[in-house]
Short mmCIF file of C-alpha atoms in Angstrom, two decimals:
data_model
loop_
_atom_site.label_atom_id
_atom_site.label_comp_id
_atom_site.label_asym_id
_atom_site.label_seq_id
_atom_site.Cartn_x
_atom_site.Cartn_y
_atom_site.Cartn_z
CA MET L 1 0.00 0.00 0.00
CA LEU L 2 1.11 3.59 -0.66
CA LYS L 3 1.90 5.99 2.14
CA LYS L 4 -1.02 8.33 2.82
CA LYS L 5 -0.44 11.75 1.22
CA GLN L 6 -2.56 14.66 0.08
CA GLY L 7 -1.34 14.25 -3.48
CA TYR L 8 0.71 11.77 -5.47
CA THR L 9 3.19 12.16 -8.30
CA VAL L 10 1.96 9.88 -11.06
CA ALA L 11 3.74 8.76 -14.22
CA ILE L 12 1.95 7.37 -17.27
CA LEU L 13 4.10 5.37 -19.70
CA GLY L 14 2.26 5.26 -23.00
CA ALA L 15 0.32 8.45 -22.28
CA THR L 16 -0.65 9.23 -25.87
CA GLY L 17 -2.10 5.79 -26.66
CA ALA L 18 -5.78 4.91 -26.44
CA VAL L 19 -5.52 3.60 -22.88
CA GLY L 20 -3.21 6.41 -21.80
CA GLN L 21 -5.67 9.03 -22.99
CA GLU L 22 -8.50 7.23 -21.24
CA THR L 23 -6.41 7.14 -18.06
CA LEU L 24 -6.09 10.93 -18.12
CA GLU L 25 -9.84 11.35 -18.54
CA ILE L 26 -10.62 9.03 -15.63
CA LEU L 27 -8.01 10.60 -13.35
CA GLU L 28 -9.91 13.84 -13.89
CA GLU L 29 -13.40 12.36 -13.58
CA ARG L 30 -12.61 10.62 -10.30
CA GLN L 31 -10.55 13.54 -8.97
CA PHE L 32 -7.61 11.29 -8.19
CA PRO L 33 -5.33 13.12 -5.70
CA LEU L 34 -2.62 14.33 -8.06
CA ALA L 35 0.31 16.41 -6.88
CA SER L 36 2.05 16.16 -10.24
CA LEU L 37 1.83 14.22 -13.49
CA ARG L 38 4.61 12.91 -15.71
CA LEU L 39 3.61 11.82 -19.20
CA PHE L 40 5.90 9.59 -21.25
CA ALA L 41 5.61 8.40 -24.84
CA SER L 42 7.75 7.78 -27.91
CA LYS L 43 9.89 10.43 -29.58
CA ARG L 44 7.21 11.39 -32.10
CA SER L 45 4.92 12.61 -29.30
CA VAL L 46 7.49 14.68 -27.43
CA GLY L 47 6.24 18.18 -26.64
CA GLU L 48 2.57 17.30 -27.07
CA ILE L 49 0.38 19.02 -24.48
CA MET L 50 -2.28 16.99 -22.64
CA ALA L 51 -4.79 18.34 -20.14
CA CYS L 52 -5.85 16.80 -16.84
CA GLN L 53 -7.49 18.28 -13.73
CA GLY L 54 -7.38 21.83 -15.06
CA LYS L 55 -3.68 21.80 -15.88
CA GLU L 56 -1.60 21.18 -18.99
CA TRP L 57 1.16 18.60 -18.96
CA THR L 58 3.92 18.16 -21.53
CA VAL L 59 4.75 14.73 -22.97
CA GLU L 60 8.34 13.60 -22.44
CA GLU L 61 10.27 11.01 -24.42
CA LEU L 62 10.71 7.71 -22.60
CA THR L 63 14.40 6.83 -22.67
CA ASP L 64 16.89 4.86 -20.61
CA SER L 65 17.96 8.11 -19.00
CA SER L 66 14.44 9.24 -18.04
CA SER L 67 14.32 10.24 -14.39
CA PHE L 68 11.52 9.02 -12.15
CA ASP L 69 12.70 10.77 -9.01
CA GLY L 70 9.78 11.62 -6.76
CA VAL L 71 7.29 9.43 -8.63
CA ASP L 72 4.95 7.53 -6.30
CA LEU L 73 2.90 5.57 -8.82
CA ALA L 74 3.36 4.54 -12.45
CA PHE L 75 0.77 3.33 -14.93
CA ILE L 76 2.30 1.39 -17.82
CA SER L 77 0.27 0.88 -20.98
CA ALA L 78 2.80 0.51 -23.77
CA THR L 79 4.68 -2.42 -25.31
CA ASP L 80 5.61 -5.66 -23.56
CA ALA L 81 9.27 -4.65 -23.83
CA ILE L 82 8.63 -1.38 -22.00
CA SER L 83 6.58 -3.15 -19.33
CA LYS L 84 9.30 -5.73 -18.76
CA ASP L 85 12.11 -3.17 -18.56
CA TYR L 86 10.50 -0.25 -16.75
CA GLY L 87 8.11 -2.32 -14.68
CA GLN L 88 10.94 -4.19 -13.00
CA ARG L 89 13.12 -1.07 -12.74
CA LEU L 90 10.45 1.15 -11.20
CA GLY L 91 9.09 -1.54 -8.92
CA ALA L 92 12.58 -2.19 -7.54
CA ALA L 93 12.97 1.57 -6.93
CA GLY L 94 9.95 1.60 -4.63
CA ILE L 95 7.47 3.02 -7.13
CA ALA L 96 4.09 1.28 -7.20
CA VAL L 97 3.67 -0.03 -10.75
CA ILE L 98 0.30 -0.86 -12.29
CA ASP L 99 0.96 -2.67 -15.55
CA ASP L 100 -1.45 -3.26 -18.44
CA SER L 101 0.60 -5.85 -20.33
CA ALA L 102 0.69 -9.64 -20.14
CA VAL L 103 4.34 -9.62 -19.00
CA PHE L 104 3.75 -10.08 -15.25
CA ARG L 105 0.21 -11.46 -15.12
CA MET L 106 1.13 -15.06 -14.37
CA ASP L 107 4.11 -14.20 -12.15
CA GLU L 108 3.42 -15.72 -8.72
CA GLN L 109 4.93 -12.64 -7.05
CA VAL L 110 2.70 -10.21 -8.95
CA PRO L 111 -0.98 -9.90 -8.01
CA LEU L 112 -3.43 -9.93 -10.92
CA VAL L 113 -6.30 -7.77 -9.75
CA VAL L 114 -9.85 -6.71 -10.44
CA PRO L 115 -10.68 -4.74 -7.26
CA GLU L 116 -14.33 -5.83 -7.06
CA VAL L 117 -13.18 -9.46 -7.23
CA ASN L 118 -9.84 -9.84 -5.42
CA ALA L 119 -8.62 -6.55 -3.96
CA ALA L 120 -7.16 -8.51 -1.01
CA ALA L 121 -4.39 -9.71 -3.35
CA LEU L 122 -2.91 -6.18 -3.19
CA ARG L 123 -1.69 -6.83 0.34
CA ASP L 124 1.21 -8.82 -1.07
CA MET L 125 3.27 -7.00 -3.73
CA PRO L 126 6.86 -8.19 -3.20
CA ARG L 127 8.01 -6.83 -6.57
CA GLY L 128 6.13 -3.54 -6.26
CA ILE L 129 4.11 -4.45 -9.36
CA VAL L 130 0.44 -5.25 -9.84
CA SER L 131 -0.98 -6.44 -13.15
CA ILE L 132 -4.38 -5.77 -14.60
CA PRO L 133 -5.95 -8.60 -16.60
CA ASN L 134 -6.69 -8.89 -20.27
CA CYS L 135 -9.60 -6.61 -21.20
CA THR L 136 -11.81 -9.65 -21.81
CA THR L 137 -10.87 -11.41 -18.57
CA THR L 138 -12.02 -8.50 -16.40
CA PRO L 139 -15.73 -8.54 -17.34
CA LEU L 140 -15.65 -12.34 -17.38
CA VAL L 141 -14.46 -12.67 -13.78
CA MET L 142 -16.87 -9.96 -12.64
CA ALA L 143 -19.71 -12.03 -14.04
CA LEU L 144 -18.35 -15.29 -12.64
CA LYS L 145 -17.45 -14.08 -9.12
CA PRO L 146 -20.98 -13.78 -7.63
CA LEU L 147 -22.05 -17.06 -9.23
CA HIS L 148 -18.92 -18.81 -8.01
CA ASP L 149 -19.52 -17.51 -4.49
CA ALA L 150 -23.19 -18.55 -4.58
CA VAL L 151 -23.07 -22.08 -5.98
CA GLY L 152 -19.63 -22.71 -7.47
CA VAL L 153 -18.56 -22.60 -11.11
CA LYS L 154 -17.42 -25.86 -12.68
CA ARG L 155 -16.78 -25.04 -16.35
CA VAL L 156 -16.83 -21.94 -18.54
CA VAL L 157 -17.12 -21.67 -22.32
CA VAL L 158 -16.69 -18.09 -23.53
CA THR L 159 -16.74 -16.58 -27.01
CA THR L 160 -15.54 -12.99 -27.20
CA PHE L 161 -16.46 -10.32 -29.75
CA GLN L 162 -13.66 -7.79 -29.36
CA SER L 163 -13.63 -4.25 -30.70
CA VAL L 164 -10.71 -2.86 -32.68
CA SER L 165 -9.78 -0.41 -29.90
CA GLY L 166 -8.35 -3.44 -28.11
CA THR L 167 -5.57 -3.32 -30.69
CA GLY L 168 -5.06 0.43 -30.40
CA SER L 169 -5.63 3.75 -32.11
CA ALA L 170 -4.16 2.61 -35.43
CA ALA L 171 -6.70 -0.21 -35.62
CA MET L 172 -9.56 2.21 -34.97
CA ASP L 173 -8.27 4.39 -37.79
CA GLU L 174 -8.00 1.36 -40.06
CA LEU L 175 -11.62 0.36 -39.46
CA MET L 176 -12.83 3.89 -40.16
CA ASP L 177 -10.68 4.25 -43.27
CA GLN L 178 -11.71 0.87 -44.69
CA THR L 179 -15.38 1.60 -44.04
CA LYS L 180 -15.19 4.95 -45.83
CA ASP L 181 -13.28 3.44 -48.74
CA LEU L 182 -15.71 0.54 -49.18
CA LEU L 183 -18.74 2.82 -49.08
CA ALA L 184 -17.08 4.98 -51.73
CA PHE L 185 -16.29 1.88 -53.85
CA ARG L 186 -12.54 2.37 -53.43
CA ASP L 187 -9.93 -0.31 -52.82
CA ILE L 188 -8.99 -0.77 -49.19
CA THR L 189 -5.60 -1.22 -47.55
CA THR L 190 -4.76 -3.45 -44.59
CA LYS L 191 -1.91 -2.56 -42.25
CA VAL L 192 -2.89 -3.49 -38.72
CA TYR L 193 -4.82 -6.71 -39.35
CA PRO L 194 -3.96 -9.52 -41.78
CA TYR L 195 -7.36 -9.18 -43.48
CA GLN L 196 -10.03 -6.55 -44.01
CA ILE L 197 -11.79 -5.80 -40.70
CA ALA L 198 -14.60 -3.56 -42.03
CA PHE L 199 -17.79 -5.62 -42.54
CA ASN L 200 -15.85 -8.71 -41.50
CA LEU L 201 -14.95 -10.89 -38.50
CA LEU L 202 -11.51 -12.29 -37.68
CA PRO L 203 -11.54 -15.39 -35.44
CA HIS L 204 -7.94 -14.75 -34.49
CA ILE L 205 -6.51 -12.55 -31.72
CA GLY L 206 -2.85 -12.94 -30.87
CA SER L 207 -0.58 -15.70 -32.12
CA PHE L 208 -1.50 -19.35 -32.72
CA ASN L 209 0.15 -22.21 -30.86
CA GLU L 210 0.68 -25.73 -32.21
CA GLU L 211 -2.74 -26.83 -30.96
CA GLY L 212 -4.46 -23.99 -32.83
CA ASP L 213 -5.31 -21.88 -29.78
CA CYS L 214 -4.76 -18.12 -29.93
CA SER L 215 -2.63 -16.50 -27.25
CA GLU L 216 -5.64 -14.38 -26.25
CA GLU L 217 -7.67 -17.53 -25.60
CA ILE L 218 -4.94 -18.99 -23.42
CA LYS L 219 -4.62 -15.73 -21.45
CA ILE L 220 -8.33 -15.71 -20.64
CA ALA L 221 -8.25 -19.23 -19.21
CA LYS L 222 -5.12 -18.80 -17.12
CA GLU L 223 -5.98 -15.34 -15.83
CA THR L 224 -9.51 -16.34 -14.85
CA ARG L 225 -8.22 -19.20 -12.71
CA LYS L 226 -5.64 -16.97 -11.01
CA ILE L 227 -8.03 -14.12 -10.19
CA LEU L 228 -10.77 -16.39 -8.87
CA GLY L 229 -8.28 -18.55 -6.96
CA ALA L 230 -9.69 -21.59 -8.76
CA PRO L 231 -6.77 -23.51 -10.29
CA ASN L 232 -8.96 -26.42 -11.36
CA LEU L 233 -11.66 -24.37 -13.07
CA ARG L 234 -12.19 -25.58 -16.63
CA VAL L 235 -12.19 -22.64 -19.06
CA THR L 236 -12.17 -22.61 -22.84
CA ALA L 237 -12.35 -19.53 -25.05
CA THR L 238 -12.76 -18.50 -28.69
CA THR L 239 -11.75 -14.91 -29.43
CA VAL L 240 -13.11 -12.93 -32.38
CA ARG L 241 -12.21 -9.45 -33.62
CA VAL L 242 -15.29 -7.55 -34.80
CA PRO L 243 -15.78 -4.28 -36.72
CA VAL L 244 -16.84 -2.30 -33.65
CA LEU L 245 -14.82 0.71 -32.49
CA ARG L 246 -15.23 0.28 -28.76
CA CYS L 247 -16.52 -2.26 -26.18
CA HIS L 248 -15.94 -5.98 -26.00
CA SER L 249 -18.87 -8.42 -25.83
CA GLU L 250 -18.87 -11.98 -24.55
CA ALA L 251 -21.22 -14.95 -24.85
CA ILE L 252 -20.63 -17.03 -21.73
CA ASN L 253 -21.88 -20.56 -21.08
CA ILE L 254 -21.40 -21.71 -17.49
CA GLU L 255 -21.73 -25.10 -15.86
CA LEU L 256 -22.43 -24.54 -12.16
CA GLU L 257 -21.69 -26.86 -9.26
CA ARG L 258 -25.24 -26.55 -7.92
CA PRO L 259 -28.58 -25.38 -9.33
CA LEU L 260 -29.29 -21.68 -9.78
CA ASN L 261 -32.26 -20.47 -11.78
CA ALA L 262 -32.19 -17.40 -14.01
CA ASN L 263 -33.88 -15.09 -11.50
CA GLU L 264 -31.54 -16.17 -8.73
CA ALA L 265 -28.61 -15.57 -11.06
CA ARG L 266 -29.87 -12.08 -11.94
CA ALA L 267 -30.17 -11.25 -8.24
CA ALA L 268 -26.65 -12.47 -7.49
CA LEU L 269 -25.24 -10.54 -10.45
CA ALA L 270 -27.15 -7.36 -9.57
CA ALA L 271 -25.62 -7.41 -6.08
CA MET L 272 -22.08 -7.47 -7.53
CA PRO L 273 -20.35 -4.06 -7.35
CA GLY L 274 -19.62 -2.68 -10.80
CA VAL L 275 -22.19 -4.87 -12.55
CA LEU L 276 -25.38 -3.64 -14.18
CA VAL L 277 -28.00 -6.26 -15.03
CA TYR L 278 -29.65 -5.05 -18.23
CA ASP L 279 -32.05 -7.84 -19.01
CA ASP L 280 -35.69 -7.81 -20.05
CA PRO L 281 -36.34 -10.07 -23.06
CA ALA L 282 -40.00 -9.02 -23.35
CA LYS L 283 -38.87 -5.45 -24.02
CA LYS L 284 -35.88 -6.50 -26.14
CA LEU L 285 -33.63 -5.10 -23.46
CA TYR L 286 -30.09 -6.46 -23.59
CA PRO L 287 -26.59 -4.93 -23.51
CA MET L 288 -24.95 -3.65 -26.68
CA PRO L 289 -21.63 -1.86 -27.26
CA LEU L 290 -23.53 1.37 -27.80
CA ASP L 291 -24.95 1.09 -24.27
CA ALA L 292 -21.63 0.43 -22.56
CA THR L 293 -19.39 2.89 -24.42
CA GLY L 294 -17.94 5.40 -21.98
CA LYS L 295 -19.54 3.62 -19.01
CA ASP L 296 -17.81 2.15 -15.98
CA GLU L 297 -20.18 -0.76 -15.40
CA VAL L 298 -20.03 -4.27 -16.80
CA TYR L 299 -23.41 -4.82 -18.47
CA ILE L 300 -24.99 -8.28 -18.24
CA GLY L 301 -28.11 -9.56 -19.99
CA ARG L 302 -29.63 -12.54 -21.82
CA VAL L 303 -29.47 -14.44 -18.52
CA ARG L 304 -31.08 -17.80 -19.11
CA GLU L 305 -30.83 -21.41 -18.06
CA ASP L 306 -29.11 -23.86 -20.37
CA GLU L 307 -31.14 -27.06 -20.42
CA SER L 308 -28.54 -28.95 -22.47
CA ILE L 309 -26.42 -29.54 -19.34
CA ALA L 310 -27.08 -29.92 -15.62
CA ASN L 311 -26.90 -26.58 -13.80
CA GLY L 312 -26.22 -24.68 -17.01
CA LEU L 313 -26.46 -20.91 -17.43
CA ASN L 314 -25.99 -18.51 -20.36
CA LEU L 315 -24.96 -14.85 -20.09
CA TRP L 316 -24.28 -12.02 -22.52
CA VAL L 317 -21.74 -9.51 -21.18
CA VAL L 318 -20.63 -6.14 -22.60
CA SER L 319 -18.09 -3.69 -21.20
CA ASP L 320 -15.98 -0.76 -22.35
CA ASN L 321 -12.56 -2.31 -22.91
CA LEU L 322 -10.73 1.02 -22.61
CA ARG L 323 -12.39 1.83 -19.29
CA LYS L 324 -13.15 -1.16 -17.06
CA GLY L 325 -11.06 -3.37 -19.30
CA ALA L 326 -7.99 -1.19 -18.83
CA ALA L 327 -7.74 2.40 -17.54
CA LEU L 328 -10.55 2.37 -14.97
CA ASN L 329 -9.44 -0.93 -13.50
CA ALA L 330 -5.89 0.41 -13.14
CA ILE L 331 -7.08 3.58 -11.43
CA GLN L 332 -9.35 1.62 -9.09
CA ILE L 333 -6.29 -0.41 -8.09
CA ALA L 334 -4.39 2.83 -7.43
CA GLU L 335 -7.29 4.04 -5.26
CA CYS L 336 -7.10 0.79 -3.28
CA LEU L 337 -3.35 1.31 -2.79
CA ILE L 338 -3.75 4.85 -1.45
CA ASN L 339 -6.80 4.09 0.70
CA GLY L 340 -5.32 0.97 2.29
#
């Protein structure tokens, strides 16, 4: 935990990226106690001015000689290489590091945290680093946690529908550019993704292993077990990139240890902090990316019993991947660290 102070000096590594920009917005929205702000990015962004909490802050180049003297807390949302290098360096220097990459997630000495689910894990940070999960794992564990506590979760089958913002700003630009070109009957170009993403789906996120699983699918399974403290939980995932700018959606099929009907499940989910049950089939009420964009909550709907298996349950989950899936979750962790 961080020493109690009136204000903290915060560094953001990757400040000009999609998550970095979202971090600045949320720091302002939640009035995080800032004494000072250090913004770091690549050379091409040096000198850029970014606003937060009524002040303007100048972007610095992140280099080996960058000084972090006086920094209390660092958010890292950049490349894996930067996370590995600076995460270890800053953590060893006594700076609390909140990292958005996959580099430290499965490290036994690094807590992997969603505050509503396992904030207690923050009590043990021997390396000074805490990881936030994959942006699809976070809403998944928030949906699973109340059900697991109520009756136990035995097996999870999840299919994700992930927006292009999960890849970054360049991917968002690519979707917009391809859409405009196609509607104008022009040829499109692909730079970020291996195939056209506009009006298309790509069942491939990350790299493939020899068994044909994507790295994103493996992350979801491993991270879910770690966060829930359920090493034997059976989890399988299929990850799909979709032509949506923002918000990830998930179709989740759950095999429970004991019976739980749909209404009981809705009640358990509604009592979970950070979850909004948005579910009324008669009124065609269910979560969509348009509903969750810019929102903090994890939206859950289409709650129904699965009669094909004993104690089966189906959920549809939508959340803003740049907020709860990344920046908001990191800032909530920082709030836990300063509030003890």
